[in-house]
Structures are given as C-alpha cells and as structure tokens.
Tab-separated table of C-alpha atoms in Angstrom:
chain	number	residue	atom	x	y	z
A	1	MET	CA	-11.886	45.444	-3.551
A	2	TRP	CA	-13.886	43.832	-0.719
A	3	GLN	CA	-17.079	45.384	-2.079
A	4	ARG	CA	-16.341	44.029	-5.561
A	5	ASN	CA	-15.859	40.532	-4.148
A	6	GLN	CA	-19.129	40.780	-2.252
A	7	THR	CA	-20.909	41.795	-5.471
A	8	SER	CA	-19.375	38.887	-7.378
A	9	LEU	CA	-20.605	36.448	-4.720
A	10	ALA	CA	-24.197	37.696	-4.859
A	11	ASP	CA	-27.021	35.376	-5.909
A	12	PHE	CA	-27.967	34.807	-9.533
A	13	ILE	CA	-31.516	34.835	-10.889
A	14	LEU	CA	-32.623	31.912	-13.041
A	15	GLU	CA	-35.248	32.829	-15.610
A	16	GLY	CA	-36.598	29.269	-15.643
A	17	LEU	CA	-38.592	27.415	-18.272
A	18	PHE	CA	-42.217	28.046	-17.318
A	19	ASP	CA	-44.576	30.785	-16.170
A	20	ASP	CA	-47.937	30.543	-14.388
A	21	SER	CA	-50.073	29.992	-17.498
A	22	LEU	CA	-52.174	26.845	-17.788
A	23	THR	CA	-50.136	25.593	-20.763
A	24	HIS	CA	-46.869	26.016	-18.907
A	25	ARG	CA	-48.262	24.245	-15.841
A	26	PHE	CA	-49.067	21.293	-18.063
A	27	LEU	CA	-45.575	21.399	-19.582
A	28	PHE	CA	-44.067	21.554	-16.092
A	29	SER	CA	-46.054	18.473	-15.058
A	30	LEU	CA	-44.932	16.701	-18.236
A	31	THR	CA	-41.312	17.608	-17.472
A	32	ILE	CA	-41.604	16.100	-13.992
A	33	VAL	CA	-43.046	12.889	-15.473
A	34	VAL	CA	-40.144	12.730	-17.948
A	35	PHE	CA	-37.689	13.386	-15.101
A	36	LEU	CA	-39.138	10.556	-13.004
A	37	THR	CA	-39.017	8.280	-16.061
A	38	ALA	CA	-35.352	9.137	-16.582
A	39	VAL	CA	-34.505	8.498	-12.927
A	40	SER	CA	-36.385	5.187	-12.716
A	41	GLY	CA	-35.099	3.971	-16.104
A	42	ASN	CA	-31.451	4.660	-15.323
A	43	VAL	CA	-31.682	3.314	-11.761
A	44	LEU	CA	-33.309	0.139	-13.093
A	45	THR	CA	-30.572	-0.254	-15.708
A	46	ILE	CA	-27.809	0.114	-13.111
A	47	LEU	CA	-29.453	-2.301	-10.661
A	48	LEU	CA	-30.162	-4.846	-13.386
A	49	ILE	CA	-26.556	-4.863	-14.604
A	50	CYS	CA	-25.309	-5.215	-11.024
A	51	ALA	CA	-27.790	-7.990	-10.178
A	52	ASP	CA	-27.370	-10.219	-13.243
A	53	ALA	CA	-24.007	-11.943	-13.585
A	54	GLN	CA	-24.452	-12.530	-17.323
A	55	LEU	CA	-24.425	-8.748	-17.869
A	56	HIS	CA	-21.010	-8.373	-16.226
A	57	THR	CA	-19.332	-7.784	-19.580
A	58	PRO	CA	-17.427	-4.685	-20.742
A	59	MET	CA	-20.327	-3.492	-22.899
A	60	TYR	CA	-22.873	-3.549	-20.080
A	61	LEU	CA	-20.525	-2.305	-17.386
A	62	LEU	CA	-19.777	0.720	-19.587
A	63	LEU	CA	-23.525	1.052	-20.091
A	64	SER	CA	-23.971	1.164	-16.305
A	65	GLN	CA	-21.519	4.088	-16.210
A	66	LEU	CA	-23.529	5.822	-18.932
A	67	SER	CA	-26.723	5.331	-16.923
A	68	LEU	CA	-25.028	6.712	-13.800
A	69	MET	CA	-23.931	9.789	-15.749
A	70	ASP	CA	-27.446	10.285	-17.126
A	71	LEU	CA	-28.937	9.881	-13.666
A	72	MET	CA	-26.591	12.464	-12.156
A	73	HIS	CA	-26.974	14.784	-15.151
A	74	VAL	CA	-30.754	14.982	-14.966
A	75	SER	CA	-30.584	15.300	-11.148
A	76	THR	CA	-28.226	18.274	-11.420
A	77	THR	CA	-30.695	20.558	-13.206
A	78	ILE	CA	-34.341	19.486	-12.884
A	79	PRO	CA	-34.766	19.405	-9.064
A	80	LYS	CA	-33.544	23.026	-8.731
A	81	MET	CA	-35.754	24.146	-11.621
A	82	ALA	CA	-38.773	22.402	-10.072
A	83	THR	CA	-38.047	23.810	-6.595
A	84	ASN	CA	-37.816	27.366	-7.922
A	85	TYR	CA	-41.012	26.995	-9.940
A	86	LEU	CA	-43.049	25.543	-7.071
A	87	SER	CA	-41.715	28.001	-4.472
A	88	GLY	CA	-41.987	31.056	-6.712
A	89	LYS	CA	-38.316	31.872	-6.139
A	90	LYS	CA	-35.866	32.247	-8.985
A	91	THR	CA	-32.582	32.683	-7.168
A	92	ILE	CA	-29.554	30.430	-6.986
A	93	SER	CA	-26.544	31.174	-4.817
A	94	PHE	CA	-23.109	31.851	-6.269
A	95	VAL	CA	-21.784	28.573	-4.811
A	96	GLY	CA	-24.897	26.722	-6.004
A	97	CYS	CA	-24.449	28.067	-9.531
A	98	ALA	CA	-20.756	27.141	-9.562
A	99	THR	CA	-21.553	23.648	-8.271
A	100	GLN	CA	-24.304	23.145	-10.842
A	101	HIS	CA	-22.017	24.393	-13.636
A	102	PHE	CA	-19.232	22.033	-12.564
A	103	PHE	CA	-21.418	18.939	-12.411
A	104	TYR	CA	-23.341	19.468	-15.652
A	105	LEU	CA	-20.123	20.228	-17.554
A	106	ALA	CA	-18.222	17.313	-15.989
A	107	LEU	CA	-21.033	14.834	-16.618
A	108	GLY	CA	-21.561	16.068	-20.178
A	109	GLY	CA	-17.855	15.784	-20.964
A	110	ALA	CA	-17.639	12.354	-19.344
A	111	GLU	CA	-20.530	11.140	-21.466
A	112	CYS	CA	-18.819	12.382	-24.645
A	113	ILE	CA	-15.656	10.467	-23.786
A	114	LEU	CA	-17.535	7.360	-22.675
A	115	LEU	CA	-19.659	7.182	-25.830
A	116	ALA	CA	-16.492	7.334	-27.920
A	117	LEU	CA	-14.913	4.520	-25.882
A	118	MET	CA	-18.104	2.468	-26.150
A	119	SER	CA	-17.859	2.724	-29.937
A	120	TYR	CA	-14.350	1.236	-29.679
A	121	ASP	CA	-15.838	-1.605	-27.617
A	122	ARG	CA	-18.342	-2.286	-30.426
A	123	TYR	CA	-15.522	-2.118	-33.000
A	124	VAL	CA	-13.501	-4.763	-31.146
A	125	ALA	CA	-16.566	-6.981	-30.632
A	126	ILE	CA	-17.472	-7.028	-34.339
A	127	CYS	CA	-14.135	-6.644	-36.118
A	128	HIS	CA	-11.978	-8.714	-33.717
A	129	PRO	CA	-14.405	-11.058	-31.903
A	130	LEU	CA	-11.782	-13.720	-31.146
A	131	ARG	CA	-9.548	-11.159	-29.398
A	132	TYR	CA	-12.381	-9.374	-27.584
A	133	THR	CA	-11.675	-10.815	-24.134
A	134	VAL	CA	-8.001	-9.884	-24.475
A	135	LEU	CA	-8.435	-6.367	-25.868
A	136	MET	CA	-11.373	-5.532	-23.590
A	137	ASN	CA	-10.227	-7.074	-20.320
A	138	ARG	CA	-11.136	-5.856	-16.843
A	139	ARG	CA	-8.167	-3.513	-16.616
A	140	VAL	CA	-8.988	-1.800	-19.916
A	141	GLU	CA	-12.615	-1.478	-18.922
A	142	VAL	CA	-11.732	0.212	-15.596
A	143	MET	CA	-9.267	2.518	-17.361
A	144	MET	CA	-12.014	3.581	-19.782
A	145	ALA	CA	-14.382	4.452	-16.955
A	146	VAL	CA	-11.703	6.305	-14.965
A	147	MET	CA	-10.537	8.184	-18.055
A	148	SER	CA	-14.080	9.370	-18.753
A	149	TRP	CA	-14.776	10.585	-15.220
A	150	LEU	CA	-11.355	12.025	-14.437
A	151	GLY	CA	-10.672	13.763	-17.759
A	152	ALA	CA	-14.062	15.467	-17.865
A	153	SER	CA	-13.914	16.448	-14.175
A	154	ILE	CA	-10.528	18.144	-14.581
A	155	ASN	CA	-11.756	20.007	-17.657
A	156	SER	CA	-14.922	21.106	-15.843
A	157	LEU	CA	-13.025	22.191	-12.729
A	158	ILE	CA	-10.701	24.394	-14.793
A	159	HIS	CA	-13.534	26.047	-16.730
A	160	THR	CA	-15.750	26.533	-13.684
A	161	THR	CA	-12.911	28.073	-11.665
A	162	ILE	CA	-11.964	30.490	-14.448
A	163	LEU	CA	-15.570	31.444	-15.268
A	164	MET	CA	-16.564	32.105	-11.663
A	165	HIS	CA	-13.505	34.313	-11.084
A	166	PHE	CA	-14.650	36.800	-13.728
A	167	PRO	CA	-16.554	39.874	-12.504
A	168	PHE	CA	-20.302	39.767	-13.213
A	169	CYS	CA	-22.340	42.875	-13.884
A	170	GLY	CA	-25.876	43.920	-14.741
A	171	SER	CA	-28.971	42.266	-13.317
A	172	ARG	CA	-27.227	38.891	-12.836
A	173	LYS	CA	-30.253	37.316	-14.493
A	174	ILE	CA	-29.433	34.064	-16.271
A	175	HIS	CA	-31.751	33.536	-19.237
A	176	HIS	CA	-31.907	29.818	-18.640
A	177	PHE	CA	-33.282	27.262	-16.202
A	178	TYR	CA	-29.832	26.343	-14.849
A	179	CYS	CA	-26.280	27.682	-14.820
A	180	GLU	CA	-25.213	26.603	-18.295
A	181	PHE	CA	-22.004	28.046	-19.722
A	182	PRO	CA	-23.400	30.068	-22.698
A	183	ALA	CA	-25.997	31.733	-20.450
A	184	VAL	CA	-23.605	32.513	-17.577
A	185	VAL	CA	-20.795	33.833	-19.768
A	186	LYS	CA	-23.116	36.544	-21.131
A	187	LEU	CA	-23.118	38.158	-17.670
A	188	VAL	CA	-19.338	38.503	-17.559
A	189	CYS	CA	-17.914	42.026	-17.715
A	190	GLY	CA	-14.796	42.736	-19.733
A	191	ASP	CA	-12.947	41.060	-22.563
A	192	ILE	CA	-13.109	37.248	-22.510
A	193	THR	CA	-11.777	36.576	-26.006
A	194	VAL	CA	-8.842	34.500	-24.745
A	195	TYR	CA	-11.111	32.467	-22.490
A	196	GLU	CA	-13.576	31.796	-25.319
A	197	THR	CA	-10.653	30.502	-27.382
A	198	THR	CA	-9.824	27.977	-24.655
A	199	VAL	CA	-13.496	26.962	-24.561
A	200	TYR	CA	-13.467	26.230	-28.295
A	201	ILE	CA	-10.281	24.191	-27.906
A	202	SER	CA	-11.813	22.083	-25.134
A	203	SER	CA	-14.996	21.757	-27.211
A	204	ILE	CA	-12.911	20.312	-30.033
A	205	LEU	CA	-11.264	17.859	-27.631
A	206	LEU	CA	-14.499	16.781	-25.928
A	207	LEU	CA	-16.836	16.917	-28.938
A	208	LEU	CA	-15.109	16.730	-32.311
A	209	PHE	CA	-12.374	14.292	-31.281
A	210	PRO	CA	-14.850	11.772	-29.794
A	211	ILE	CA	-17.046	12.213	-32.879
A	212	PHE	CA	-14.002	11.420	-35.028
A	213	LEU	CA	-13.324	8.273	-32.969
A	214	VAL	CA	-16.966	7.201	-33.212
A	215	SER	CA	-17.022	7.806	-36.979
A	216	THR	CA	-13.771	5.884	-37.476
A	217	SER	CA	-15.017	2.951	-35.384
A	218	TYR	CA	-18.274	2.730	-37.289
A	219	ALA	CA	-16.494	3.003	-40.635
A	220	PHE	CA	-14.469	-0.115	-39.761
A	221	ILE	CA	-17.599	-1.819	-38.409
A	222	LEU	CA	-19.530	-1.094	-41.610
A	223	HIS	CA	-16.636	-2.412	-43.694
A	224	SER	CA	-16.584	-5.649	-41.658
A	225	VAL	CA	-20.356	-6.070	-41.839
A	226	ILE	CA	-20.351	-5.667	-45.629
A	227	GLN	CA	-17.790	-8.472	-45.896
A	228	MET	CA	-19.893	-10.844	-43.780
A	229	ARG	CA	-21.500	-13.610	-45.847
A	230	SER	CA	-24.163	-14.650	-43.342
A	231	SER	CA	-27.288	-12.498	-43.235
A	232	GLY	CA	-27.796	-13.574	-39.618
A	233	SER	CA	-24.357	-12.245	-38.665
A	234	LYS	CA	-25.133	-8.947	-40.358
A	235	ARG	CA	-28.417	-8.617	-38.454
A	236	ASN	CA	-26.684	-9.378	-35.155
A	237	ALA	CA	-23.976	-6.816	-35.877
A	238	PHE	CA	-26.479	-4.100	-36.750
A	239	ALA	CA	-28.595	-4.976	-33.710
A	240	THR	CA	-25.526	-4.708	-31.486
A	241	CYS	CA	-24.542	-1.273	-32.809
A	242	SER	CA	-27.891	0.352	-33.562
A	243	SER	CA	-28.716	1.295	-29.957
A	244	HIS	CA	-25.328	2.914	-29.390
A	245	PHE	CA	-25.446	4.722	-32.734
A	246	ILE	CA	-28.889	6.206	-31.977
A	247	VAL	CA	-27.741	7.418	-28.551
A	248	VAL	CA	-24.558	8.906	-30.041
A	249	SER	CA	-26.532	10.745	-32.736
A	250	PHE	CA	-28.947	12.285	-30.220
A	251	TRP	CA	-26.260	13.291	-27.743
A	252	PHE	CA	-23.623	14.746	-30.061
A	253	GLY	CA	-26.230	16.431	-32.251
A	254	ALA	CA	-27.627	18.349	-29.283
A	255	CYS	CA	-24.139	19.176	-27.946
A	256	ILE	CA	-22.942	20.531	-31.286
A	257	PHE	CA	-26.090	22.660	-31.549
A	258	SER	CA	-25.484	24.108	-28.075
A	259	TYR	CA	-21.706	24.555	-27.965
A	260	MET	CA	-20.168	24.655	-31.423
A	261	ARG	CA	-22.074	27.695	-32.696
A	262	PRO	CA	-20.519	31.193	-32.440
A	263	ARG	CA	-21.591	33.224	-29.413
A	264	SER	CA	-23.303	35.813	-31.629
A	265	GLN	CA	-25.712	33.174	-32.948
A	266	HIS	CA	-26.930	32.078	-29.510
A	267	THR	CA	-30.417	33.083	-28.412
A	268	PRO	CA	-31.985	32.240	-25.016
A	269	LEU	CA	-34.737	30.181	-26.665
A	270	GLN	CA	-32.291	28.140	-28.761
A	271	ASP	CA	-30.081	27.525	-25.714
A	272	LYS	CA	-33.070	26.318	-23.692
A	273	VAL	CA	-34.300	24.002	-26.461
A	274	GLY	CA	-30.853	22.442	-26.899
A	275	SER	CA	-30.386	22.059	-23.163
A	276	VAL	CA	-33.806	20.474	-22.651
A	277	PHE	CA	-32.938	17.909	-25.303
A	278	TYR	CA	-29.580	16.775	-23.941
A	279	SER	CA	-30.255	17.325	-20.227
A	280	ILE	CA	-33.794	15.881	-20.022
A	281	ILE	CA	-34.827	14.047	-23.197
A	282	THR	CA	-31.591	12.159	-23.885
A	283	PRO	CA	-31.164	10.762	-20.325
A	284	THR	CA	-34.763	9.544	-20.579
A	285	LEU	CA	-34.354	7.930	-23.994
A	286	ASN	CA	-31.003	6.217	-23.348
A	287	PRO	CA	-32.249	3.448	-21.010
A	288	LEU	CA	-35.353	2.960	-23.162
A	289	ILE	CA	-33.274	2.606	-26.331
A	290	TYR	CA	-30.829	0.169	-24.745
A	291	THR	CA	-33.491	-1.954	-23.007
A	292	LEU	CA	-36.261	-2.064	-25.613
A	293	ARG	CA	-33.851	-2.881	-28.440
A	294	ASN	CA	-31.685	-5.319	-26.477
A	295	LYS	CA	-32.642	-8.977	-26.010
A	296	ASP	CA	-29.913	-9.580	-23.414
A	297	VAL	CA	-31.317	-6.892	-21.112
A	298	ALA	CA	-34.875	-8.205	-21.551
A	299	LYS	CA	-33.717	-11.755	-20.709
A	300	ALA	CA	-31.784	-10.483	-17.701
A	301	LEU	CA	-34.863	-8.645	-16.436
A	302	ARG	CA	-36.928	-11.830	-16.714
A	303	ARG	CA	-34.231	-13.822	-14.888
A	304	VAL	CA	-34.052	-11.330	-12.025
A	305	LEU	CA	-37.849	-11.155	-11.696
A	306	ARG	CA	-38.115	-14.955	-11.798
A	307	ARG	CA	-35.423	-15.264	-9.145
A	308	ASP	CA	-37.168	-12.736	-6.900
A	309	ILE	CA	-40.492	-14.569	-7.279
A	310	LEU	CA	-38.880	-17.907	-6.358
A	311	THR	CA	-37.162	-16.292	-3.357
A	312	GLN	CA	-40.457	-14.879	-2.110
A	313	ARG	CA	-42.193	-18.242	-2.442
A	314	GLN	CA	-39.506	-19.938	-0.411
C-alpha cells in the first residue's frame, strides 16, 4: 500500500507546446509577448478602476474582478510552461500538478459565473435604468463577486481532490502544457464512469446554466432595444453590451469546445488548441476589448494620466 502511494505521488511529465525547432522558438517568443500583454493589460485595467472614482460602479468593479481572474488564470499556466521550455525539463510535481489543476479550474469556473452575472448587470442597466442603483447596490455587487469566487473554488476543490486520489499508471506523461482535466484524467487507471458523470453535471452547472442566463438577459435586452425610439439610445445600448457579448462568445465557445465534447472525441492537439485560446488568447483580448471599445475607460485613463502629470509638476 505504501509503495502504491509513493507511485501515485511521483512527478508528472508535461509534453509542452514547443520543441527546439526554429519555428517553435518563434512561437514560444510570440507566446511570451502575448503573456506579457495579458499581464500588463489586466493589471492596468485593475489599477485604473481602483484609481478613478468615476469607475467605481458595479459594471467596472465586476470588470476588475474579471481582470483579476484573467491575470491569475494566465499566470497559473504560462510561467511553468516557459520555465520547463527554457530549462529543458518537462516535469511537474504531484503537488504542483494538483495546485495548477485547482487554480485553473477554479478561475475558469469563477469566470463563467461572473460573466453570467455581468450580463444581468447589463440587463438591469438597459431594461430598468431607473432602478439600477437599487437593484445593483453595493451589497449585491459584493455578493456577486463572492458567489463567483466561492462557488467555483468549492467545485474545483472537490474535483481536484477526487481526481488526485485516483491511481495513475503508465508513463505519467501528460499530453498537454499544463495539468488540465481532460489530459490528466487519461492517465487514471480503473473505471471512472461515475466520476465522469459528476464532471458532466458540474459542466452543465458552470457552462450551460450561465450560458442560459446570458442568453435570457440578452433576449430581454434586445427586446428593450427594439422598442427604443431614439437611435442614439439604441447605439448607446449596443455599445454598452457589445464588449461583454464579444468576451462571452470567445470564452464560452472555447470552454464548450474543450469540456462539453465526449472523452472519445478528444485529441491532444484539439485540447491544446482549445486551452491556448481560453487560457492565453482570451485573457489577452478581454482588457483590449473592454478598453478600446469603451469611452469611459479611455476618459478615465486620460484623467489619471493628467492628474499624474500635474502632481509631478507640483
């Protein structure tokens, strides 16, 4: 029994994304640039929302939580991948793999919940503008953030604990660049049918249910926009929702591709492509989408820069 436990706690081998070819070295360098862009973009978004008092509204405070999740998400996977590639090592400890699995799953689930709650915020702002400050008060806003973090963390803790208690066999080589669930579960020995059923149930709760809430919110928003008589009001409504809708489409599309397909249809290449999209590309695009398409954020950036310049002159 002791020997079995020792085997289960042995290191895993991460296949990684790149080899030593010239093309892959270029792609690795490009990935690092994208990673640094994601980190700087999300850090800037968080700092800007904290620094400018006019952005202390439910919409932007929820956006700061989204940026924090993106920042942590991209930091959970890329640094380890880069370290292994540069050092020539491909190993990750059992505890390191479990920790990485917990954080990526918790952050991904939290983002699913938060995006659904942000769509409700947009629904209230457009369909019930006069009651917005009442329906989206400080208490509700905090509850939304706590619900996102806590619910996803509990779900991730349960799945990580169960998955890491299974016996692993074979070469312990994970055909991925981090400890993602579909890649790790392939190394499990024995029958895991019951566990896979629980995974599908949680996938429905964390993917399909938020998608249903987002779809319902936008259906009501579209109905309200159609009834608006002013073309200016329609443009403002679409401008308010377009950034969130683009982010939602990217995120849930990639998640469905990665997690809602049967296990038999998963291939290592498809898993890597899906993971690269939602763990690297999406966290990079989110702050760009919200800042480039948002006049309030652009004005806030100018105010903060102007204030810093005046402070330096004094």
